[in-house]
CSV table of C-alpha atoms in Angstrom, one decimal:
chain,number,residue,atom,x,y,z
A,1,SER,CA,126.1,17.0,106.0
A,2,LEU,CA,123.3,19.6,105.9
A,3,GLN,CA,119.7,18.4,105.5
A,4,GLU,CA,116.4,20.3,105.2
A,5,VAL,CA,113.6,18.9,107.4
A,6,ASP,CA,110.0,20.0,107.3
A,7,VAL,CA,108.3,19.5,110.7
A,8,PRO,CA,104.6,20.3,111.4
A,9,ARG,CA,103.8,22.6,114.4
A,10,ARG,CA,101.5,21.3,117.1
A,11,TRP,CA,99.9,22.7,120.2
A,12,ALA,CA,101.0,21.4,123.6
A,13,GLU,CA,98.5,19.1,125.3
A,14,GLY,CA,95.8,21.2,126.8
A,15,GLN,CA,96.8,24.3,124.9
A,16,THR,CA,93.9,26.0,123.0
A,17,ASP,CA,95.4,29.1,121.6
A,18,GLY,CA,98.7,30.8,120.8
A,19,PRO,CA,101.6,29.6,118.8
A,20,ALA,CA,102.5,25.9,118.4
A,21,GLY,CA,105.9,24.3,118.3
A,22,ILE,CA,107.7,21.1,117.2
A,23,GLY,CA,109.0,19.5,120.4
A,24,ILE,CA,112.7,20.2,120.5
A,25,ARG,CA,115.0,21.8,123.0
A,26,PHE,CA,118.2,23.4,122.0
A,27,LEU,CA,121.3,25.1,123.4
A,28,PRO,CA,123.7,27.7,121.9
A,29,ASP,CA,126.7,26.0,120.3
A,30,GLY,CA,129.1,28.7,119.1
A,31,GLU,CA,127.2,30.7,116.4
A,32,ILE,CA,124.5,28.1,115.9
A,33,TYR,CA,122.3,26.0,118.1
A,34,LYS,CA,122.5,22.3,119.1
A,35,ILE,CA,119.5,20.1,119.6
A,36,SER,CA,119.7,19.0,123.3
A,37,ARG,CA,116.4,17.1,123.5
A,38,VAL,CA,113.7,15.7,121.2
A,39,LEU,CA,110.5,15.4,123.2
A,40,GLU,CA,108.8,12.0,122.9
A,41,GLY,CA,105.5,12.3,121.0
A,42,GLY,CA,106.4,15.7,119.6
A,43,SER,CA,106.4,16.5,115.9
A,44,ALA,CA,110.2,16.4,115.6
A,45,ALA,CA,110.3,13.0,117.2
A,46,ARG,CA,107.5,11.7,115.0
A,47,SER,CA,109.3,12.9,111.9
A,48,GLY,CA,112.3,10.7,112.8
A,49,GLN,CA,114.5,13.3,111.1
A,50,VAL,CA,115.7,15.4,114.1
A,51,ALA,CA,118.0,13.9,116.8
A,52,ILE,CA,119.9,15.0,119.8
A,53,GLY,CA,123.3,16.5,118.7
A,54,ASP,CA,122.0,17.8,115.4
A,55,ARG,CA,123.1,21.4,114.8
A,56,LEU,CA,120.5,23.9,113.7
A,57,HIS,CA,121.8,26.3,111.0
A,58,ALA,CA,118.6,27.9,109.6
A,59,ILE,CA,114.9,28.0,110.2
A,60,SER,CA,112.6,28.5,107.3
A,61,GLY,CA,115.5,30.0,105.3
A,62,VAL,CA,116.7,32.4,108.1
A,63,ASP,CA,120.3,31.8,109.2
A,64,VAL,CA,120.4,31.4,113.0
A,65,ARG,CA,124.0,32.7,113.4
A,66,SER,CA,122.9,36.2,114.3
A,67,LEU,CA,119.8,35.3,116.2
A,68,SER,CA,119.1,35.3,120.0
A,69,VAL,CA,117.4,32.3,121.7
A,70,GLU,CA,114.2,34.3,121.7
A,71,ASP,CA,114.4,34.9,118.0
A,72,VAL,CA,115.0,31.2,117.3
A,73,ILE,CA,112.0,30.3,119.4
A,74,HIS,CA,109.9,32.9,117.5
A,75,LEU,CA,110.9,31.4,114.2
A,76,ILE,CA,110.1,27.8,115.2
A,77,LYS,CA,106.7,28.6,116.8
A,78,GLY,CA,103.7,29.4,114.6
A,79,PRO,CA,100.1,28.5,113.9
A,80,PRO,CA,99.3,24.9,114.6
A,81,GLY,CA,99.1,22.7,111.5
A,82,THR,CA,101.7,24.8,109.6
A,83,THR,CA,105.2,23.5,108.9
A,84,VAL,CA,108.6,24.8,109.8
A,85,ARG,CA,111.7,24.0,107.7
A,86,LEU,CA,114.9,23.3,109.6
A,87,LEU,CA,118.4,23.2,108.1
A,88,LEU,CA,120.3,20.8,110.2
A,89,ALA,CA,123.9,19.5,110.3
A,90,ILE,CA,123.1,15.9,111.0
A,91,ARG,CA,125.0,14.3,113.8
A,92,ASP,CA,124.9,10.8,112.2
A,93,ALA,CA,123.1,9.1,109.4
A,94,ALA,CA,121.0,6.8,111.6
A,95,ARG,CA,117.5,8.0,112.0
A,96,SER,CA,115.7,5.3,113.9
A,97,PRO,CA,113.6,6.2,117.0
A,98,SER,CA,115.3,5.4,120.2
A,99,PRO,CA,114.7,5.9,123.9
A,100,GLU,CA,117.7,8.3,123.8
A,101,ALA,CA,115.5,10.8,121.9
A,102,ALA,CA,113.4,11.5,125.1
A,103,SER,CA,116.2,11.3,127.6
A,104,PRO,CA,117.4,14.5,129.3
A,105,LEU,CA,121.0,15.4,129.0
A,106,PRO,CA,123.1,15.7,132.1
A,107,GLY,CA,123.1,19.3,133.3
A,108,SER,CA,119.6,20.0,131.8
A,109,PRO,CA,116.8,21.1,134.1
A,110,HIS,CA,115.0,17.8,133.4
A,111,HIS,CA,118.0,15.7,134.4
A,112,PRO,CA,117.4,14.0,137.8
A,113,ALA,CA,120.5,15.6,139.2
A,114,VAL,CA,119.2,19.1,138.4
A,115,GLY,CA,115.5,18.7,139.0
A,116,SER,CA,112.4,19.3,137.0
A,117,GLN,CA,112.1,23.1,137.4
A,118,GLY,CA,114.0,25.2,134.9
A,119,ALA,CA,114.2,28.9,135.5
A,120,LEU,CA,112.0,30.7,133.0
A,121,PHE,CA,114.1,32.9,130.8
A,122,ALA,CA,117.0,32.7,133.2
A,123,SER,CA,120.4,34.1,132.3
A,124,SER,CA,122.0,30.7,132.1
A,125,PRO,CA,122.9,29.1,128.8
A,126,GLU,CA,119.9,26.8,129.0
A,127,ARG,CA,116.6,28.6,128.5
A,128,ILE,CA,113.0,27.5,128.4
A,129,ASP,CA,110.0,29.0,126.9
A,130,SER,CA,106.7,29.3,128.7
A,131,SER,CA,104.7,27.2,126.3
A,132,PRO,CA,106.0,23.8,125.2
A,133,LEU,CA,106.2,23.3,121.5
A,134,SER,CA,105.2,19.7,121.1
A,135,GLY,CA,102.5,18.8,123.5
A,136,GLU,CA,104.7,17.8,126.4
A,137,GLU,CA,105.3,19.5,129.8
A,138,SER,CA,107.3,22.7,129.8
A,139,GLY,CA,110.7,23.0,131.5
A,140,GLY,CA,114.2,22.4,130.3
A,141,SER,CA,116.5,24.1,127.8
A,142,SER,CA,115.2,26.4,125.0
A,143,GLU,CA,112.2,24.9,123.4
A,144,GLY,CA,111.1,25.0,119.8
């Protein structure tokens, strides 16, 4: 089922200017994007309403089907303290915090088998953004 979720934007730890995010990483999944990581301590994790495996259909009313990874990141990021509205296809009804929320997926740049350094704006399906969106370290798949 589809669910709208409002998540506040926060600066990354140590960040003093520029856009803020919500602490998620995502991967293309057909025409939409799938949440691949919810960063511990980030706004999305704190909300308890965003989970790994959820599929992102729209951001603040904008359908993501025709958007590039960069466009999705641009829509998620914004001034700290403002809110972004996500339209998600919920993976399952359970929404309790779990250690899984901060665990990297196999094949992601944060997974021990791959290492901690993702290639910035590489041409691979997993992309990262130069500034984390939730207050955690950067690196990994596309962040928002």
